[in-house]
Coordinates of C-alpha atoms and ligand atoms in Angstrom, one line a residue:
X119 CA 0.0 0.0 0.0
X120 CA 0.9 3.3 -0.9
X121 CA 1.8 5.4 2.3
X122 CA 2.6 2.7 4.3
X123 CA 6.3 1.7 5.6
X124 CA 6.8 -1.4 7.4
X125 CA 4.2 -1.6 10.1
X126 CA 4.1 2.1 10.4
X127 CA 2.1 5.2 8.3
X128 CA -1.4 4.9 7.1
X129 CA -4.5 6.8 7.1
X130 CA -5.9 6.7 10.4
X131 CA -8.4 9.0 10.0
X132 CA -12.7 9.7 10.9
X133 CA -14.6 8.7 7.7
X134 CA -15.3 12.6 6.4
X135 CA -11.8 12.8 6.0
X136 CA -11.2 9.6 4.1
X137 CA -12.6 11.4 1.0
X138 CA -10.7 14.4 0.8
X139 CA -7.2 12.8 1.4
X140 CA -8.2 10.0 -0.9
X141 CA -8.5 13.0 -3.8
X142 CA -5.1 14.5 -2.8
X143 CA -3.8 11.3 -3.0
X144 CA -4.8 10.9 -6.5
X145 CA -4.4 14.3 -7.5
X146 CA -0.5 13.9 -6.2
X147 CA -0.1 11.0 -8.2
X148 CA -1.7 12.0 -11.7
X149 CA -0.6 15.8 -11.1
X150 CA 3.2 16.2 -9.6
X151 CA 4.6 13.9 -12.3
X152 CA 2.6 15.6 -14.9
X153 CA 5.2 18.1 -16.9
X154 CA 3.4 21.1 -16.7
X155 CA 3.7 21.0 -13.0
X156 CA 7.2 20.1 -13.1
X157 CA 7.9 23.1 -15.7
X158 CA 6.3 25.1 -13.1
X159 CA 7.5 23.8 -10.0
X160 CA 11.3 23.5 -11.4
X161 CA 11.2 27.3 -12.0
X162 CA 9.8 28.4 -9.1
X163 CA 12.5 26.4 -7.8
X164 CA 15.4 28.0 -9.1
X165 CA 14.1 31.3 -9.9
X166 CA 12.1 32.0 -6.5
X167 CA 13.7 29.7 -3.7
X168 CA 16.9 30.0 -5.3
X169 CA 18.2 26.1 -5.8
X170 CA 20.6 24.7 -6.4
X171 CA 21.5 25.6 -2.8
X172 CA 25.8 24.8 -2.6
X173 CA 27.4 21.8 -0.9
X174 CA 30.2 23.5 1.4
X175 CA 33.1 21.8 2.7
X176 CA 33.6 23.0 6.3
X177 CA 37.5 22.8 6.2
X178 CA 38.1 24.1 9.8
X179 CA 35.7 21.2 12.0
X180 CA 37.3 19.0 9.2
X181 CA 40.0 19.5 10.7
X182 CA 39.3 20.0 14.2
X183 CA 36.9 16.9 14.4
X184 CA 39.4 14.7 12.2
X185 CA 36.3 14.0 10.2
X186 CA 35.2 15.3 6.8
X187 CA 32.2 17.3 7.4
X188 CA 30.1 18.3 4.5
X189 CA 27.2 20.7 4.4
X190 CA 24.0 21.2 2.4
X191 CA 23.5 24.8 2.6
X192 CA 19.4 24.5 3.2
X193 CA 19.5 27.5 5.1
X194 CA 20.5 29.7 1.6
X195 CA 16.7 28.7 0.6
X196 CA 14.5 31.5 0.6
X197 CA 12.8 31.8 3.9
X198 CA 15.6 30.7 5.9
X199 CA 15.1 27.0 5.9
X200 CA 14.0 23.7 3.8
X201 CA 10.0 24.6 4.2
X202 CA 9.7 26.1 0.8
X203 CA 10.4 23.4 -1.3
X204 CA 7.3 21.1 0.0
X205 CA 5.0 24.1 0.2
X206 CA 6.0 25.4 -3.5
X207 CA 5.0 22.0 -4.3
X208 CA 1.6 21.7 -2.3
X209 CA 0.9 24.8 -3.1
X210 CA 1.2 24.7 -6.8
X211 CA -0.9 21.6 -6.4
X212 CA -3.7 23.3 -4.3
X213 CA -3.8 25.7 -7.0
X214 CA -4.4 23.7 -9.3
X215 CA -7.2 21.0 -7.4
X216 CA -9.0 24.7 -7.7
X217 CA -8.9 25.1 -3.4
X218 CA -9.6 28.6 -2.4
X219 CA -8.0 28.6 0.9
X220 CA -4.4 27.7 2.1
X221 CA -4.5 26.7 6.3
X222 CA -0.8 25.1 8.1
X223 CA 0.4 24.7 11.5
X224 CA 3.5 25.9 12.6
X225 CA 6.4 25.8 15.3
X226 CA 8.8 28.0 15.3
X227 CA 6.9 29.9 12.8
X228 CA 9.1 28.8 9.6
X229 CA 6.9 26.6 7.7
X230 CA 3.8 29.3 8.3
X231 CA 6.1 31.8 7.0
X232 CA 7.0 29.4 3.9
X233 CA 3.3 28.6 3.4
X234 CA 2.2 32.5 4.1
X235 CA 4.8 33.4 1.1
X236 CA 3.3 30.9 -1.0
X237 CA -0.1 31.8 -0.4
X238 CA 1.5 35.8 -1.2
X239 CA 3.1 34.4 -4.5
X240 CA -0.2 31.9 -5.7
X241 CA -2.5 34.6 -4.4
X242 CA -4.6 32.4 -2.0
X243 CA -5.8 33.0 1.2
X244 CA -3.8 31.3 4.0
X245 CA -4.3 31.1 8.0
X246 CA -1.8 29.6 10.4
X247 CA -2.1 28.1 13.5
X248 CA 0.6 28.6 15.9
X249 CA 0.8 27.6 19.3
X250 CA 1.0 30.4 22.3
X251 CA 4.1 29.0 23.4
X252 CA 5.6 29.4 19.7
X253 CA 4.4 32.9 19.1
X254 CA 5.6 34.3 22.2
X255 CA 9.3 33.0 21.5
X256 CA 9.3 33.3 17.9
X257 CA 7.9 36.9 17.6
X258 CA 9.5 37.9 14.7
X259 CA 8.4 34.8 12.6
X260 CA 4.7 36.0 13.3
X261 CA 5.3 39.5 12.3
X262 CA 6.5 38.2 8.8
X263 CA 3.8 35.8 8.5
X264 CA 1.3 38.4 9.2
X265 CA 3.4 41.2 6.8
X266 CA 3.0 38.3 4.0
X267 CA -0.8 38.5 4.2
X268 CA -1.6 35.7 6.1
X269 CA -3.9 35.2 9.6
X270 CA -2.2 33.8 12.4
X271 CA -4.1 32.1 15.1
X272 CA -3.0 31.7 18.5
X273 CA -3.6 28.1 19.9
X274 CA -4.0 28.0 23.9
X275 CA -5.0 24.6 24.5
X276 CA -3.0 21.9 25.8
X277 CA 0.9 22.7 26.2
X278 CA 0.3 25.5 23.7
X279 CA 2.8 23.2 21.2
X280 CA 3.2 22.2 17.8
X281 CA 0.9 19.3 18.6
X282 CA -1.6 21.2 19.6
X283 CA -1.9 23.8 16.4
X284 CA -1.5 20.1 13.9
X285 CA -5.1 19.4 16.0
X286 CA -6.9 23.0 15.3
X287 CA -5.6 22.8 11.9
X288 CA -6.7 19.6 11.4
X289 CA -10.7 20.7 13.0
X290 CA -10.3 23.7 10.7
X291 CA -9.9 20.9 7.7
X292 CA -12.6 19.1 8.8
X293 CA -15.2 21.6 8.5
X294 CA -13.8 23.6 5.6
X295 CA -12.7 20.2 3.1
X296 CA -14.0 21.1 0.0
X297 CA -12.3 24.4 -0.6
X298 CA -9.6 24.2 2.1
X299 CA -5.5 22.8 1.2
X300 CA -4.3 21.9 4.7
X301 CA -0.5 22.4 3.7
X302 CA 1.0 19.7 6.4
X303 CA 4.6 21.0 6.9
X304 CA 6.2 17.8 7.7
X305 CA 6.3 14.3 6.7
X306 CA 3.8 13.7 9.0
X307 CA 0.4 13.0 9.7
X308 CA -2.0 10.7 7.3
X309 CA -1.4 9.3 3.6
X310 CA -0.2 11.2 1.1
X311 CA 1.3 13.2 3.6
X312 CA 4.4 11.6 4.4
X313 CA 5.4 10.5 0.2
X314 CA 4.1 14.2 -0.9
X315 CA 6.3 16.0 1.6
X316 CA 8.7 13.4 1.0
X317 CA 8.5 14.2 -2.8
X318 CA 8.9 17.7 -2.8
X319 CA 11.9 17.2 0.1
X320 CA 14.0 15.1 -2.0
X321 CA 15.2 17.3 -4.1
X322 CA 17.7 18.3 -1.1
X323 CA 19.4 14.6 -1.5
X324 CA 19.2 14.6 -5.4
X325 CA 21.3 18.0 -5.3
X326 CA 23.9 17.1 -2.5
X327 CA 24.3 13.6 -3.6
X328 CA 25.6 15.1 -7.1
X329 CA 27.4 17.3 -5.4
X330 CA 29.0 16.0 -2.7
X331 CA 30.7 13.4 -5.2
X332 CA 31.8 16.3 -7.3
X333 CA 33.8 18.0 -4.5
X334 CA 35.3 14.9 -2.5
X335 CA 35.3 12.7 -5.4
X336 CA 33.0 10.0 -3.6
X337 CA 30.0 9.6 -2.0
X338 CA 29.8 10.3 1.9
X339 CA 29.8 7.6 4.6
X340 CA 26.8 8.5 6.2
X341 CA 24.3 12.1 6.2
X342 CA 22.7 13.5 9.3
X343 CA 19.9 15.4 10.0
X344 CA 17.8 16.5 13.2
X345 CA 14.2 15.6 13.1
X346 CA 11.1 17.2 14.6
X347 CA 8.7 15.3 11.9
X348 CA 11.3 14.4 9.2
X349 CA 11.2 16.3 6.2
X350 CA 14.5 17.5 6.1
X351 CA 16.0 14.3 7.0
X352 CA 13.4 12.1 4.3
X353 CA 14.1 14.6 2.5
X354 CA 18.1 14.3 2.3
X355 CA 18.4 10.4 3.4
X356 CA 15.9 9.6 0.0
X357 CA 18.4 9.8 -2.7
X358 CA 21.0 7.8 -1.2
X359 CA 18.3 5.1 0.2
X360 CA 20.2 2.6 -2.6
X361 CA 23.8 3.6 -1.7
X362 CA 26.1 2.1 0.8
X363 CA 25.5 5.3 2.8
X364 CA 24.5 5.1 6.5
X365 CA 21.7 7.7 7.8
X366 CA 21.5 9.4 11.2
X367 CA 18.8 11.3 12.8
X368 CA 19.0 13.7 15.6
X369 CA 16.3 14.1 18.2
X370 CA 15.8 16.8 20.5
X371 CA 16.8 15.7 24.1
X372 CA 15.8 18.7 26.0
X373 CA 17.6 19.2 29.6
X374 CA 19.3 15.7 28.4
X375 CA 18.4 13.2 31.5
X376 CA 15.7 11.0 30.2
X377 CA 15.3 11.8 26.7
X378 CA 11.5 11.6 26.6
X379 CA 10.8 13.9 23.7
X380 CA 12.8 11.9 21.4
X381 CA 10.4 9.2 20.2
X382 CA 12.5 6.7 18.3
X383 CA 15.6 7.5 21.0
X384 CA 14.1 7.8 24.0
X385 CA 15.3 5.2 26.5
X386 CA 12.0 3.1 27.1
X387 CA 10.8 2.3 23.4
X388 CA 6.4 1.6 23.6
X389 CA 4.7 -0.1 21.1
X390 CA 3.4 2.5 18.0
X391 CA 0.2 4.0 18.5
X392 CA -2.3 5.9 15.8
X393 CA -1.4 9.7 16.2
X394 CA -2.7 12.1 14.4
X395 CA -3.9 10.3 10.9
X396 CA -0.8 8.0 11.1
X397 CA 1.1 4.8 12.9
X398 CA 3.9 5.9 14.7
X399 CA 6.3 6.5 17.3
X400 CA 5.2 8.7 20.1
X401 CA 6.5 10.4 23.3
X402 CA 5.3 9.6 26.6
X403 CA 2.0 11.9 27.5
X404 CA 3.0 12.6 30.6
X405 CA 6.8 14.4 29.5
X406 CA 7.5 18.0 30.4
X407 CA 10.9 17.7 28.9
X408 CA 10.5 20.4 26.2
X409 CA 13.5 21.5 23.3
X410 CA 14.9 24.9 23.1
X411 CA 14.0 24.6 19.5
X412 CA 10.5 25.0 18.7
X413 CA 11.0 23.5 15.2
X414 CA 11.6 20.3 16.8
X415 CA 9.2 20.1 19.8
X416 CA 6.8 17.7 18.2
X417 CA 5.4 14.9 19.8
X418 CA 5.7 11.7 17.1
X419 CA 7.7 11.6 14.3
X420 CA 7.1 10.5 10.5
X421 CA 6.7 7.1 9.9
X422 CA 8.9 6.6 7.8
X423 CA 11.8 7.0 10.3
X424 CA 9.9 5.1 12.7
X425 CA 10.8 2.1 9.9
X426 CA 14.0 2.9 8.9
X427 CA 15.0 2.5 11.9
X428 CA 13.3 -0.6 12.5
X429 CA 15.4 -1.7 9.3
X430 CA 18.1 -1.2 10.6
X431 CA 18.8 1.3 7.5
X432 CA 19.0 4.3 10.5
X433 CA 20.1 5.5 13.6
X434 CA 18.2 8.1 15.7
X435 CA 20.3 9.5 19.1
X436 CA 18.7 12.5 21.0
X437 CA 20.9 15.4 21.6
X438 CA 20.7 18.2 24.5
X439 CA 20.1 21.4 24.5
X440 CA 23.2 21.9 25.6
X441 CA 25.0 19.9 23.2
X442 CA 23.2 21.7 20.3
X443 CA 23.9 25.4 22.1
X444 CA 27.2 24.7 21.8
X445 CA 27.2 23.0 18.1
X446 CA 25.0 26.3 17.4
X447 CA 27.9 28.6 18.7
X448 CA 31.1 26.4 17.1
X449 CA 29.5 26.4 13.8
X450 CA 29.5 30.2 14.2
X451 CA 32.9 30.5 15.2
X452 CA 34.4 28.5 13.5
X453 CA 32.7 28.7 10.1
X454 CA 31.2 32.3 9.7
X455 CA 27.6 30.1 10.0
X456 CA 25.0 30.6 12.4
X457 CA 22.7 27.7 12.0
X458 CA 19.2 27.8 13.3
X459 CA 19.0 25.2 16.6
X460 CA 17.6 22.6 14.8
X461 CA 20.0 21.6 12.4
X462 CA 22.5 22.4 15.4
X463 CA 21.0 19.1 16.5
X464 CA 22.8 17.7 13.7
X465 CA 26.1 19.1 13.8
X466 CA 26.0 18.1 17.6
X467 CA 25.9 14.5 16.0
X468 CA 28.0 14.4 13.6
X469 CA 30.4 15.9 16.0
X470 CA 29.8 12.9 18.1
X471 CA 29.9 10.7 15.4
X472 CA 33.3 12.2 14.3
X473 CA 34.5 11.8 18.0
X474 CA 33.8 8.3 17.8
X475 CA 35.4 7.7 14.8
X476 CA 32.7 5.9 13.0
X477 CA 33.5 7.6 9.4
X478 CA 35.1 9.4 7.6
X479 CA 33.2 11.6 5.6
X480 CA 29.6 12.6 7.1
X481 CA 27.2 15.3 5.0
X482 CA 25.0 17.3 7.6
X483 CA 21.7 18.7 6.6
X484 CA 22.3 22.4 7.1
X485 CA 18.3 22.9 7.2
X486 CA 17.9 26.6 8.3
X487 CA 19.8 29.6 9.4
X488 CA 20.2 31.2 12.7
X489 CA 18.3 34.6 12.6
X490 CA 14.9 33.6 14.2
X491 CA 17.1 32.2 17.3
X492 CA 19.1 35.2 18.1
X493 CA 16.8 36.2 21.2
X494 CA 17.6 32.8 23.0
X495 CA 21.1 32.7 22.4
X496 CA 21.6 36.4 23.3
X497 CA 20.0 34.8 26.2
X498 CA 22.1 31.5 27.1
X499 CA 25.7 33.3 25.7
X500 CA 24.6 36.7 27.2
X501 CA 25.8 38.6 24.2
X502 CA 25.2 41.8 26.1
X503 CA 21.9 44.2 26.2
X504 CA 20.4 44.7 23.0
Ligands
LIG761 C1 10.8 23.0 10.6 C2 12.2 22.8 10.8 C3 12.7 21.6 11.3 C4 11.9 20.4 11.7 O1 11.1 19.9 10.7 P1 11.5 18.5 9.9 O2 10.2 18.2 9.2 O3 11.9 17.5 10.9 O4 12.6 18.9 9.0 C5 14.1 21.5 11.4 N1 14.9 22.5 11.1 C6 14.4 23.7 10.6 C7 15.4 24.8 10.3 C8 13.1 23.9 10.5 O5 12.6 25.1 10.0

């Protein structure tokens, strides 16, 4: 079955909203490959977002970590981050299924502001949902969502969380079907979510794949990537699914001591459940252990990962805030980079990886840039009064 990976995926959803999703579905399948959506989507590709984004070869933790690090420069994507290239595509799509309205969820604010500039750019109506928590430390992502044209609407229920806006989005979707695109921003929730987002993600791999080999010569050993849902890591890991090329996640760890917002690396591993339209691996209700980045304080995690790691195929390993403040600040130093906190996740890995000396040559999803976390690490480094 399409959309389902080992025992894990689906669509676990309430009967209304078996119709709607089984259009998308379709609609993804006949339209995407179609080439008038490519034409379209390939351009607004290169000439909007700005891809090819560069390969970089960090020469100074090369050298420092005795490791060839490698980075895919998704943070030179216009926006900030990865989030554009899956809603270019969904949005392009919703265009053209004829939907009138555009709704999302968001974290740290960067997929609503991807999905409020598509909505700018396709001229359709878009609302966010964003969670109290999110808005209040990722002000400055609301006012550009909210300059771009779009409604953003404050969740207060519940921890105030990621989870929590996915859930009004999703009530919003159920009342609204016919002429409402619910533009999921990770490859999450039920089928065709995970293979569309999937789809539009891999474009990150196909790029870095090419040209990683062109600069070293060879493919890498292995690519990391953090993982709130999975979309940046799908969406670098796809291309090299056939290679001998091993794949690490990174999972936010909070305060570090019992790793219980990591799903697939928290201690205790429970059985899947059905969360929100799809099978997968979820935290423990009763955790308060919460990441300093909001882009990866979700709850579950896309099935997929959930069965590559049961293959055996990848590794997931949660990292602390700590660890990733101080990836966040060496990357800076050291490279001229400041990397948003999520993909400092990642270079907390791969600097554990190097330490361990499991391989030579590692490529690290560079998802997003820095700006949007200033405030907290003005806060943690005390950088002095603004
Ligand atoms: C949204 C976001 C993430 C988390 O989402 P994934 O679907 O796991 O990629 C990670 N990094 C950045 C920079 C983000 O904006």
């Amino acid at each position: 079955m399409p959309g389902e990976f080992e025992q894990y995926g689906g669509r676990h959803v309430p009967d209304p909203l078996e119709e709607p999703l089984a259009q998308l579905a379709a609609a993804f399948e006949e339209v995407v490959p179609s080439e008038e959506f490519q034409e379209r989507y390939q351009y607004l590709l290169k000439h909007y977002a700005g891809r090819p984004t560069p390969v970089y070869h960090a020469e100074t933790l090369s050298e420092r970590w005795g490791t060839n690090i490698y980075f895919k420069h998704e943070d030179l994507l216009h926006g900030g981050a990865h989030k554009l290239n899956n809603t270019l595509g969904q949005g392009l799509l919703a265009k053209k299924a004829g939907k009138e309205r555009l709704i999302a969820e968001t974290g740290a604010g960067q997929h609503g502001t991807a999905t409020a500039m598509v909505g700018a750019l396709l001229d359709i109506p878009t609302k966010v949902y964003m969670g109290r928590k999110d808005i209040n430390r990722q002000e400055m992502n609301v006012f550009r969502m909210r300059l771009l044209g779009a409604e953003v609407e404050e969740v207060t229920r519940g921890n105030e969380g990621l989870a929590e806006a996915v859930d009004a989005a999703l009530e919003d979707f159920a009342g609204n079907m016919e002429e409402t695109h619910y533009l999921v921003g990770s490859a999450v929730g039920p089928d065709p979510f995970p293979r569309m987002v999937r789809e539009f993600q891999s474009v990150i791999g196909r790029e870095a794949r090419e040209q990683v080999q062109e600069l070293h010569g060879d493919l890498p050993d292995a690519c990391v990537a953090c993982v709130g849902g999975g979309s940046n890591a799908i969406g670098l890991f796809h291309a090299f699914k056939d290679d001998d090329v091993m794949f690490y996640g990174a999972e936010p760890g909070g305060k570090g001591d019992q790793h219980h917002s990591a799903p697939l690396s928290k201690t205790e591993q429970d059985d899947p459940e059905v969360f929100q339209g799809m099978k997968t691996k979820v935290i423990d209700e009763d955790t308060t252990n919460h990441s300093v980045s909001a882009g990866l304080d979700y709850p579950a995690v896309g099935p997929e990962h959930a069965a590559l790691q049961e293959l055996g195929r990848a590794e997931y390993h949660a990292i602390s805030d700590v660890e990733a403040l101080d990836a966040f600040r060496e990357l800076s130093e050291a490279e001229g980079i400041i990397p948003a906190l999520e993909p400092s996740h990642a270079i907390a890995l791969a600097k554990k990886l190097a330490q361990e000396d499991r391989h030579d040559t590692l490529l690290v999803n560079l998802c997003g840039r820095g700006d949007k976390d200033m405030q907290t690490a003005a806060e943690k480094f005390d950088l002095g009064p603004s």
